[in-house]
Amino acid sequence: DHTAAPSPQVAVAICLLRGKWILMGRRLVTIGNSKFSLPSGHLEFGENFEECAAREIKEETGLDIDNIEFLKVTNNVFMDQPNPAHYVVVFVRAVLANPTQTPINLEPEKCDGWDWYEWDNLPQPLFGPIKKMVMDGFNPFPQ
Ligand code: 8DG
Ligand code: MG
Ligand code: MG
């Protein structure tokens, strides 16, 4: 059999917090197209979660982050896709290493742009997995 069976992938999603705001952007890629979500990306071979979070944020926004903390893991299966996908997503939170830095849209083919939103007034429509987490009471801000 020469067809490789699809396997689950690991992604890290970052809740970048700045005061009462969180960073989100509108996705332009297939899964969750036109929906708002957190910066995220695939875990690379040999990386730990913190390294992945710092690298993906830097690649996508140019921002440097600090105080990276694990929050939760979710299991997300996207079967209703031309190419079904299965992600184990590690959610972390972090803050800006330099509070005067502003996000740059460094992957404009993947994201419409980054902006800061209040948790009580998140942009719509939200990407399915984060929408479900919000409805289940998830809150990334220190309580
Ligand atoms: P890379 O090539 O740079 O490594 O990856 P990427 O292009 O930055 O990947 P991504 O789509 O931003 O993130 C990887 C996957 O994570 C994405 O296709 C779907 C999955 N994912 C979930 N849940 C969530 C979520 O709540 N937020 C975000 N942003 N991604 C999520 O399964
Ligand atoms: Mg990404
Ligand atoms: Mg990326």
mmCIF file with all atom_site columns, C-alpha atoms and ligand atoms in Angstrom:
data_model
loop_
_atom_site.group_PDB
_atom_site.id
_atom_site.type_symbol
_atom_site.label_atom_id
_atom_site.label_alt_id
_atom_site.label_comp_id
_atom_site.label_asym_id
_atom_site.label_entity_id
_atom_site.label_seq_id
_atom_site.pdbx_PDB_ins_code
_atom_site.Cartn_x
_atom_site.Cartn_y
_atom_site.Cartn_z
_atom_site.occupancy
_atom_site.B_iso_or_equiv
_atom_site.pdbx_formal_charge
_atom_site.auth_seq_id
_atom_site.auth_comp_id
_atom_site.auth_asym_id
_atom_site.auth_atom_id
_atom_site.pdbx_PDB_model_num
ATOM   1   C  CA  . ASP A 1 1   ? 0.000   0.000  0.000  1.00 0.00 ? 1   ASP A CA  1
ATOM   2   C  CA  . HIS A 1 2   ? 1.637   3.223  -1.147 1.00 0.00 ? 2   HIS A CA  1
ATOM   3   C  CA  . THR A 1 3   ? -0.932  5.682  0.198  1.00 0.00 ? 3   THR A CA  1
ATOM   4   C  CA  . ALA A 1 4   ? 0.166   7.253  3.472  1.00 0.00 ? 4   ALA A CA  1
ATOM   5   C  CA  . ALA A 1 5   ? -2.649  7.220  6.013  1.00 0.00 ? 5   ALA A CA  1
ATOM   6   C  CA  . PRO A 1 6   ? -3.332  10.688 7.407  1.00 0.00 ? 6   PRO A CA  1
ATOM   7   C  CA  . SER A 1 7   ? -2.239  11.138 11.006 1.00 0.00 ? 7   SER A CA  1
ATOM   8   C  CA  . PRO A 1 8   ? -3.009  13.675 13.745 1.00 0.00 ? 8   PRO A CA  1
ATOM   9   C  CA  . GLN A 1 9   ? -0.830  16.761 13.811 1.00 0.00 ? 9   GLN A CA  1
ATOM   10  C  CA  . VAL A 1 10  ? 0.231   18.934 16.741 1.00 0.00 ? 10  VAL A CA  1
ATOM   11  C  CA  . ALA A 1 11  ? -0.318  22.694 16.720 1.00 0.00 ? 11  ALA A CA  1
ATOM   12  C  CA  . VAL A 1 12  ? 0.345   25.384 19.311 1.00 0.00 ? 12  VAL A CA  1
ATOM   13  C  CA  . ALA A 1 13  ? -2.088  28.327 19.582 1.00 0.00 ? 13  ALA A CA  1
ATOM   14  C  CA  . ILE A 1 14  ? -1.115  31.448 21.485 1.00 0.00 ? 14  ILE A CA  1
ATOM   15  C  CA  . CYS A 1 15  ? -3.339  33.652 23.645 1.00 0.00 ? 15  CYS A CA  1
ATOM   16  C  CA  . LEU A 1 16  ? -1.207  36.797 23.522 1.00 0.00 ? 16  LEU A CA  1
ATOM   17  C  CA  . LEU A 1 17  ? -2.538  39.042 26.288 1.00 0.00 ? 17  LEU A CA  1
ATOM   18  C  CA  . ARG A 1 18  ? -1.966  42.786 26.588 1.00 0.00 ? 18  ARG A CA  1
ATOM   19  C  CA  . GLY A 1 19  ? -3.865  44.275 29.524 1.00 0.00 ? 19  GLY A CA  1
ATOM   20  C  CA  . LYS A 1 20  ? -7.491  43.334 28.884 1.00 0.00 ? 20  LYS A CA  1
ATOM   21  C  CA  . TRP A 1 21  ? -6.886  42.666 25.172 1.00 0.00 ? 21  TRP A CA  1
ATOM   22  C  CA  . ILE A 1 22  ? -6.063  39.514 23.201 1.00 0.00 ? 22  ILE A CA  1
ATOM   23  C  CA  . LEU A 1 23  ? -4.534  39.254 19.716 1.00 0.00 ? 23  LEU A CA  1
ATOM   24  C  CA  . MET A 1 24  ? -6.656  37.719 16.940 1.00 0.00 ? 24  MET A CA  1
ATOM   25  C  CA  . GLY A 1 25  ? -6.747  37.740 13.162 1.00 0.00 ? 25  GLY A CA  1
ATOM   26  C  CA  . ARG A 1 26  ? -9.041  36.643 10.342 1.00 0.00 ? 26  ARG A CA  1
ATOM   27  C  CA  . ARG A 1 27  ? -7.839  33.397 8.725  1.00 0.00 ? 27  ARG A CA  1
ATOM   28  C  CA  . LEU A 1 28  ? -7.385  33.219 4.946  1.00 0.00 ? 28  LEU A CA  1
ATOM   29  C  CA  . VAL A 1 29  ? -6.443  29.504 4.811  1.00 0.00 ? 29  VAL A CA  1
ATOM   30  C  CA  . THR A 1 30  ? -8.748  26.556 4.049  1.00 0.00 ? 30  THR A CA  1
ATOM   31  C  CA  . ILE A 1 31  ? -9.550  25.401 7.579  1.00 0.00 ? 31  ILE A CA  1
ATOM   32  C  CA  . GLY A 1 32  ? -11.521 28.180 9.257  1.00 0.00 ? 32  GLY A CA  1
ATOM   33  C  CA  . ASN A 1 33  ? -11.331 30.473 6.226  1.00 0.00 ? 33  ASN A CA  1
ATOM   34  C  CA  . SER A 1 34  ? -12.596 34.011 6.998  1.00 0.00 ? 34  SER A CA  1
ATOM   35  C  CA  . LYS A 1 35  ? -12.987 33.158 10.708 1.00 0.00 ? 35  LYS A CA  1
ATOM   36  C  CA  . PHE A 1 36  ? -11.141 34.924 13.516 1.00 0.00 ? 36  PHE A CA  1
ATOM   37  C  CA  . SER A 1 37  ? -8.607  32.925 15.496 1.00 0.00 ? 37  SER A CA  1
ATOM   38  C  CA  . LEU A 1 38  ? -5.445  33.053 17.538 1.00 0.00 ? 38  LEU A CA  1
ATOM   39  C  CA  . PRO A 1 39  ? -1.973  32.967 16.086 1.00 0.00 ? 39  PRO A CA  1
ATOM   40  C  CA  . SER A 1 40  ? -0.976  29.297 15.782 1.00 0.00 ? 40  SER A CA  1
ATOM   41  C  CA  . GLY A 1 41  ? 1.223   26.877 13.934 1.00 0.00 ? 41  GLY A CA  1
ATOM   42  C  CA  . HIS A 1 42  ? 2.597   23.381 13.701 1.00 0.00 ? 42  HIS A CA  1
ATOM   43  C  CA  . LEU A 1 43  ? 4.990   22.002 16.296 1.00 0.00 ? 43  LEU A CA  1
ATOM   44  C  CA  . GLU A 1 44  ? 8.306   21.262 14.585 1.00 0.00 ? 44  GLU A CA  1
ATOM   45  C  CA  . PHE A 1 45  ? 10.393  18.164 15.254 1.00 0.00 ? 45  PHE A CA  1
ATOM   46  C  CA  . GLY A 1 46  ? 12.343  18.571 18.513 1.00 0.00 ? 46  GLY A CA  1
ATOM   47  C  CA  . GLU A 1 47  ? 10.601  21.766 19.657 1.00 0.00 ? 47  GLU A CA  1
ATOM   48  C  CA  . ASN A 1 48  ? 9.008   22.335 23.034 1.00 0.00 ? 48  ASN A CA  1
ATOM   49  C  CA  . PHE A 1 49  ? 5.664   24.183 23.250 1.00 0.00 ? 49  PHE A CA  1
ATOM   50  C  CA  . GLU A 1 50  ? 7.234   27.464 24.390 1.00 0.00 ? 50  GLU A CA  1
ATOM   51  C  CA  . GLU A 1 51  ? 9.756   27.458 21.536 1.00 0.00 ? 51  GLU A CA  1
ATOM   52  C  CA  . CYS A 1 52  ? 6.979   26.760 19.031 1.00 0.00 ? 52  CYS A CA  1
ATOM   53  C  CA  . ALA A 1 53  ? 4.804   29.563 20.439 1.00 0.00 ? 53  ALA A CA  1
ATOM   54  C  CA  . ALA A 1 54  ? 7.645   32.107 20.316 1.00 0.00 ? 54  ALA A CA  1
ATOM   55  C  CA  . ARG A 1 55  ? 8.666   31.064 16.792 1.00 0.00 ? 55  ARG A CA  1
ATOM   56  C  CA  . GLU A 1 56  ? 5.136   31.080 15.325 1.00 0.00 ? 56  GLU A CA  1
ATOM   57  C  CA  . ILE A 1 57  ? 4.275   34.471 16.856 1.00 0.00 ? 57  ILE A CA  1
ATOM   58  C  CA  . LYS A 1 58  ? 7.526   35.899 15.513 1.00 0.00 ? 58  LYS A CA  1
ATOM   59  C  CA  . GLU A 1 59  ? 6.908   34.453 12.020 1.00 0.00 ? 59  GLU A CA  1
ATOM   60  C  CA  . GLU A 1 60  ? 3.299   35.630 11.841 1.00 0.00 ? 60  GLU A CA  1
ATOM   61  C  CA  . THR A 1 61  ? 3.382   38.989 13.690 1.00 0.00 ? 61  THR A CA  1
ATOM   62  C  CA  . GLY A 1 62  ? 7.009   39.986 14.280 1.00 0.00 ? 62  GLY A CA  1
ATOM   63  C  CA  . LEU A 1 63  ? 6.287   40.155 18.019 1.00 0.00 ? 63  LEU A CA  1
ATOM   64  C  CA  . ASP A 1 64  ? 8.554   38.876 20.785 1.00 0.00 ? 64  ASP A CA  1
ATOM   65  C  CA  . ILE A 1 65  ? 6.788   37.206 23.703 1.00 0.00 ? 65  ILE A CA  1
ATOM   66  C  CA  . ASP A 1 66  ? 7.513   36.388 27.323 1.00 0.00 ? 66  ASP A CA  1
ATOM   67  C  CA  . ASN A 1 67  ? 5.995   34.509 30.307 1.00 0.00 ? 67  ASN A CA  1
ATOM   68  C  CA  . ILE A 1 68  ? 4.733   31.674 28.102 1.00 0.00 ? 68  ILE A CA  1
ATOM   69  C  CA  . GLU A 1 69  ? 2.416   29.426 30.155 1.00 0.00 ? 69  GLU A CA  1
ATOM   70  C  CA  . PHE A 1 70  ? 0.552   26.246 29.257 1.00 0.00 ? 70  PHE A CA  1
ATOM   71  C  CA  . LEU A 1 71  ? -3.265  26.580 29.455 1.00 0.00 ? 71  LEU A CA  1
ATOM   72  C  CA  . LYS A 1 72  ? -4.956  23.554 27.911 1.00 0.00 ? 72  LYS A CA  1
ATOM   73  C  CA  . VAL A 1 73  ? -5.025  20.917 25.170 1.00 0.00 ? 73  VAL A CA  1
ATOM   74  C  CA  . THR A 1 74  ? -7.914  20.259 22.783 1.00 0.00 ? 74  THR A CA  1
ATOM   75  C  CA  . ASN A 1 75  ? -8.517  17.523 20.220 1.00 0.00 ? 75  ASN A CA  1
ATOM   76  C  CA  . ASN A 1 76  ? -9.922  18.970 16.978 1.00 0.00 ? 76  ASN A CA  1
ATOM   77  C  CA  . VAL A 1 77  ? -11.139 16.834 14.108 1.00 0.00 ? 77  VAL A CA  1
ATOM   78  C  CA  . PHE A 1 78  ? -12.077 18.556 10.841 1.00 0.00 ? 78  PHE A CA  1
ATOM   79  C  CA  . MET A 1 79  ? -13.782 15.851 8.785  1.00 0.00 ? 79  MET A CA  1
ATOM   80  C  CA  . ASP A 1 80  ? -15.981 18.147 6.651  1.00 0.00 ? 80  ASP A CA  1
ATOM   81  C  CA  . GLN A 1 81  ? -13.014 19.356 4.590  1.00 0.00 ? 81  GLN A CA  1
ATOM   82  C  CA  . PRO A 1 82  ? -11.683 18.509 1.119  1.00 0.00 ? 82  PRO A CA  1
ATOM   83  C  CA  . ASN A 1 83  ? -8.608  17.321 3.041  1.00 0.00 ? 83  ASN A CA  1
ATOM   84  C  CA  . PRO A 1 84  ? -9.793  16.089 6.443  1.00 0.00 ? 84  PRO A CA  1
ATOM   85  C  CA  . ALA A 1 85  ? -7.514  17.151 9.275  1.00 0.00 ? 85  ALA A CA  1
ATOM   86  C  CA  . HIS A 1 86  ? -6.966  16.204 12.887 1.00 0.00 ? 86  HIS A CA  1
ATOM   87  C  CA  . TYR A 1 87  ? -5.134  18.534 15.282 1.00 0.00 ? 87  TYR A CA  1
ATOM   88  C  CA  . VAL A 1 88  ? -4.067  18.166 18.878 1.00 0.00 ? 88  VAL A CA  1
ATOM   89  C  CA  . VAL A 1 89  ? -3.834  21.844 19.848 1.00 0.00 ? 89  VAL A CA  1
ATOM   90  C  CA  . VAL A 1 90  ? -1.787  23.079 22.789 1.00 0.00 ? 90  VAL A CA  1
ATOM   91  C  CA  . PHE A 1 91  ? -3.039  26.470 24.020 1.00 0.00 ? 91  PHE A CA  1
ATOM   92  C  CA  . VAL A 1 92  ? -0.594  28.727 25.813 1.00 0.00 ? 92  VAL A CA  1
ATOM   93  C  CA  . ARG A 1 93  ? -0.779  32.300 27.008 1.00 0.00 ? 93  ARG A CA  1
ATOM   94  C  CA  . ALA A 1 94  ? 1.963   34.905 26.846 1.00 0.00 ? 94  ALA A CA  1
ATOM   95  C  CA  . VAL A 1 95  ? 2.608   38.627 27.117 1.00 0.00 ? 95  VAL A CA  1
ATOM   96  C  CA  . LEU A 1 96  ? 4.634   41.028 24.979 1.00 0.00 ? 96  LEU A CA  1
ATOM   97  C  CA  . ALA A 1 97  ? 8.351   41.041 25.791 1.00 0.00 ? 97  ALA A CA  1
ATOM   98  C  CA  . ASN A 1 98  ? 8.345   44.698 24.752 1.00 0.00 ? 98  ASN A CA  1
ATOM   99  C  CA  . PRO A 1 99  ? 4.959   46.369 25.407 1.00 0.00 ? 99  PRO A CA  1
ATOM   100 C  CA  . THR A 1 100 ? 5.602   49.062 22.783 1.00 0.00 ? 100 THR A CA  1
ATOM   101 C  CA  . GLN A 1 101 ? 5.815   46.489 19.937 1.00 0.00 ? 101 GLN A CA  1
ATOM   102 C  CA  . THR A 1 102 ? 2.868   46.372 17.505 1.00 0.00 ? 102 THR A CA  1
ATOM   103 C  CA  . PRO A 1 103 ? 1.868   43.380 15.349 1.00 0.00 ? 103 PRO A CA  1
ATOM   104 C  CA  . ILE A 1 104 ? 2.795   43.246 11.659 1.00 0.00 ? 104 ILE A CA  1
ATOM   105 C  CA  . ASN A 1 105 ? 0.897   40.995 9.240  1.00 0.00 ? 105 ASN A CA  1
ATOM   106 C  CA  . LEU A 1 106 ? 3.925   39.013 8.043  1.00 0.00 ? 106 LEU A CA  1
ATOM   107 C  CA  . GLU A 1 107 ? 1.916   36.209 6.352  1.00 0.00 ? 107 GLU A CA  1
ATOM   108 C  CA  . PRO A 1 108 ? -0.757  38.182 4.453  1.00 0.00 ? 108 PRO A CA  1
ATOM   109 C  CA  . GLU A 1 109 ? -1.605  35.090 2.358  1.00 0.00 ? 109 GLU A CA  1
ATOM   110 C  CA  . LYS A 1 110 ? -2.676  33.295 5.574  1.00 0.00 ? 110 LYS A CA  1
ATOM   111 C  CA  . CYS A 1 111 ? -4.160  36.103 7.672  1.00 0.00 ? 111 CYS A CA  1
ATOM   112 C  CA  . ASP A 1 112 ? -6.121  39.264 6.919  1.00 0.00 ? 112 ASP A CA  1
ATOM   113 C  CA  . GLY A 1 113 ? -4.349  41.167 9.720  1.00 0.00 ? 113 GLY A CA  1
ATOM   114 C  CA  . TRP A 1 114 ? -3.866  41.198 13.494 1.00 0.00 ? 114 TRP A CA  1
ATOM   115 C  CA  . ASP A 1 115 ? -5.652  43.308 16.045 1.00 0.00 ? 115 ASP A CA  1
ATOM   116 C  CA  . TRP A 1 116 ? -6.377  43.488 19.784 1.00 0.00 ? 116 TRP A CA  1
ATOM   117 C  CA  . TYR A 1 117 ? -9.830  42.570 21.094 1.00 0.00 ? 117 TYR A CA  1
ATOM   118 C  CA  . GLU A 1 118 ? -11.521 42.537 24.488 1.00 0.00 ? 118 GLU A CA  1
ATOM   119 C  CA  . TRP A 1 119 ? -12.615 39.095 25.687 1.00 0.00 ? 119 TRP A CA  1
ATOM   120 C  CA  . ASP A 1 120 ? -16.179 40.388 26.200 1.00 0.00 ? 120 ASP A CA  1
ATOM   121 C  CA  . ASN A 1 121 ? -16.274 41.757 22.655 1.00 0.00 ? 121 ASN A CA  1
ATOM   122 C  CA  . LEU A 1 122 ? -14.432 39.227 20.460 1.00 0.00 ? 122 LEU A CA  1
ATOM   123 C  CA  . PRO A 1 123 ? -14.576 39.572 16.660 1.00 0.00 ? 123 PRO A CA  1
ATOM   124 C  CA  . GLN A 1 124 ? -17.136 37.477 14.760 1.00 0.00 ? 124 GLN A CA  1
ATOM   125 C  CA  . PRO A 1 125 ? -17.338 34.926 13.355 1.00 0.00 ? 125 PRO A CA  1
ATOM   126 C  CA  . LEU A 1 126 ? -14.887 33.024 15.542 1.00 0.00 ? 126 LEU A CA  1
ATOM   127 C  CA  . PHE A 1 127 ? -13.069 29.910 14.277 1.00 0.00 ? 127 PHE A CA  1
ATOM   128 C  CA  . GLY A 1 128 ? -14.996 26.790 15.468 1.00 0.00 ? 128 GLY A CA  1
ATOM   129 C  CA  . PRO A 1 129 ? -12.545 25.420 18.064 1.00 0.00 ? 129 PRO A CA  1
ATOM   130 C  CA  . ILE A 1 130 ? -12.015 28.745 19.858 1.00 0.00 ? 130 ILE A CA  1
ATOM   131 C  CA  . LYS A 1 131 ? -15.742 29.533 19.592 1.00 0.00 ? 131 LYS A CA  1
ATOM   132 C  CA  . LYS A 1 132 ? -16.540 26.274 21.380 1.00 0.00 ? 132 LYS A CA  1
ATOM   133 C  CA  . MET A 1 133 ? -13.939 26.983 24.068 1.00 0.00 ? 133 MET A CA  1
ATOM   134 C  CA  . VAL A 1 134 ? -15.424 30.447 24.695 1.00 0.00 ? 134 VAL A CA  1
ATOM   135 C  CA  . MET A 1 135 ? -18.944 28.968 24.924 1.00 0.00 ? 135 MET A CA  1
ATOM   136 C  CA  . ASP A 1 136 ? -17.621 26.381 27.412 1.00 0.00 ? 136 ASP A CA  1
ATOM   137 C  CA  . GLY A 1 137 ? -16.355 29.187 29.655 1.00 0.00 ? 137 GLY A CA  1
ATOM   138 C  CA  . PHE A 1 138 ? -12.658 29.195 28.750 1.00 0.00 ? 138 PHE A CA  1
ATOM   139 C  CA  . ASN A 1 139 ? -10.889 32.429 29.709 1.00 0.00 ? 139 ASN A CA  1
ATOM   140 C  CA  . PRO A 1 140 ? -7.133  32.851 29.101 1.00 0.00 ? 140 PRO A CA  1
ATOM   141 C  CA  . PHE A 1 141 ? -6.730  35.902 31.342 1.00 0.00 ? 141 PHE A CA  1
ATOM   142 C  CA  . PRO A 1 142 ? -5.199  35.440 34.815 1.00 0.00 ? 142 PRO A CA  1
ATOM   143 C  CA  . GLN A 1 143 ? -8.210  35.166 37.154 1.00 0.00 ? 143 GLN A CA  1
HETATM 144 P  P1  . 8DG B 2 .   ? 2.982   26.514 9.869  1.00 0.00 ? 1   8DG B P1  1
HETATM 145 O  O1  . 8DG B 2 .   ? 3.012   26.034 8.474  1.00 0.00 ? 1   8DG B O1  1
HETATM 146 O  O2  . 8DG B 2 .   ? 3.408   27.941 10.045 1.00 0.00 ? 1   8DG B O2  1
HETATM 147 O  O3  . 8DG B 2 .   ? 3.615   25.585 10.852 1.00 0.00 ? 1   8DG B O3  1
HETATM 148 O  O4  . 8DG B 2 .   ? 1.482   26.427 10.279 1.00 0.00 ? 1   8DG B O4  1
HETATM 149 P  P2  . 8DG B 2 .   ? 0.375   27.511 10.123 1.00 0.00 ? 1   8DG B P2  1
HETATM 150 O  O5  . 8DG B 2 .   ? 0.031   27.709 8.703  1.00 0.00 ? 1   8DG B O5  1
HETATM 151 O  O6  . 8DG B 2 .   ? 0.759   28.725 10.892 1.00 0.00 ? 1   8DG B O6  1
HETATM 152 O  O7  . 8DG B 2 .   ? -0.802  26.737 10.851 1.00 0.00 ? 1   8DG B O7  1
HETATM 153 P  P3  . 8DG B 2 .   ? -2.192  27.271 11.357 1.00 0.00 ? 1   8DG B P3  1
HETATM 154 O  O8  . 8DG B 2 .   ? -3.222  26.924 10.338 1.00 0.00 ? 1   8DG B O8  1
HETATM 155 O  O9  . 8DG B 2 .   ? -2.115  28.682 11.796 1.00 0.00 ? 1   8DG B O9  1
HETATM 156 O  O10 . 8DG B 2 .   ? -2.407  26.403 12.674 1.00 0.00 ? 1   8DG B O10 1
HETATM 157 C  C1  . 8DG B 2 .   ? -2.351  25.015 12.627 1.00 0.00 ? 1   8DG B C1  1
HETATM 158 C  C2  . 8DG B 2 .   ? -3.694  24.397 12.803 1.00 0.00 ? 1   8DG B C2  1
HETATM 159 O  O11 . 8DG B 2 .   ? -4.133  24.499 14.124 1.00 0.00 ? 1   8DG B O11 1
HETATM 160 C  C3  . 8DG B 2 .   ? -4.849  24.951 12.014 1.00 0.00 ? 1   8DG B C3  1
HETATM 161 O  O12 . 8DG B 2 .   ? -4.829  24.542 10.689 1.00 0.00 ? 1   8DG B O12 1
HETATM 162 C  C4  . 8DG B 2 .   ? -6.027  24.362 12.722 1.00 0.00 ? 1   8DG B C4  1
HETATM 163 C  C5  . 8DG B 2 .   ? -5.470  24.086 14.101 1.00 0.00 ? 1   8DG B C5  1
HETATM 164 N  N1  . 8DG B 2 .   ? -6.247  24.709 15.132 1.00 0.00 ? 1   8DG B N1  1
HETATM 165 C  C6  . 8DG B 2 .   ? -7.166  23.992 15.825 1.00 0.00 ? 1   8DG B C6  1
HETATM 166 N  N2  . 8DG B 2 .   ? -7.760  24.773 16.743 1.00 0.00 ? 1   8DG B N2  1
HETATM 167 C  C7  . 8DG B 2 .   ? -7.255  26.016 16.613 1.00 0.00 ? 1   8DG B C7  1
HETATM 168 C  C8  . 8DG B 2 .   ? -7.579  27.231 17.251 1.00 0.00 ? 1   8DG B C8  1
HETATM 169 O  O13 . 8DG B 2 .   ? -8.406  27.325 18.146 1.00 0.00 ? 1   8DG B O13 1
HETATM 170 N  N3  . 8DG B 2 .   ? -6.918  28.323 16.830 1.00 0.00 ? 1   8DG B N3  1
HETATM 171 C  C9  . 8DG B 2 .   ? -6.005  28.244 15.837 1.00 0.00 ? 1   8DG B C9  1
HETATM 172 N  N4  . 8DG B 2 .   ? -5.411  29.378 15.462 1.00 0.00 ? 1   8DG B N4  1
HETATM 173 N  N5  . 8DG B 2 .   ? -5.662  27.077 15.190 1.00 0.00 ? 1   8DG B N5  1
HETATM 174 C  C10 . 8DG B 2 .   ? -6.291  25.979 15.584 1.00 0.00 ? 1   8DG B C10 1
HETATM 175 O  O14 . 8DG B 2 .   ? -7.368  22.811 15.630 1.00 0.00 ? 1   8DG B O14 1
HETATM 176 MG MG  . MG  B 3 .   ? -0.492  30.035 11.667 1.00 0.00 ? 2   MG  B MG  1
HETATM 177 MG MG  . MG  B 3 .   ? 2.761   29.774 10.963 1.00 0.00 ? 3   MG  B MG  1
#
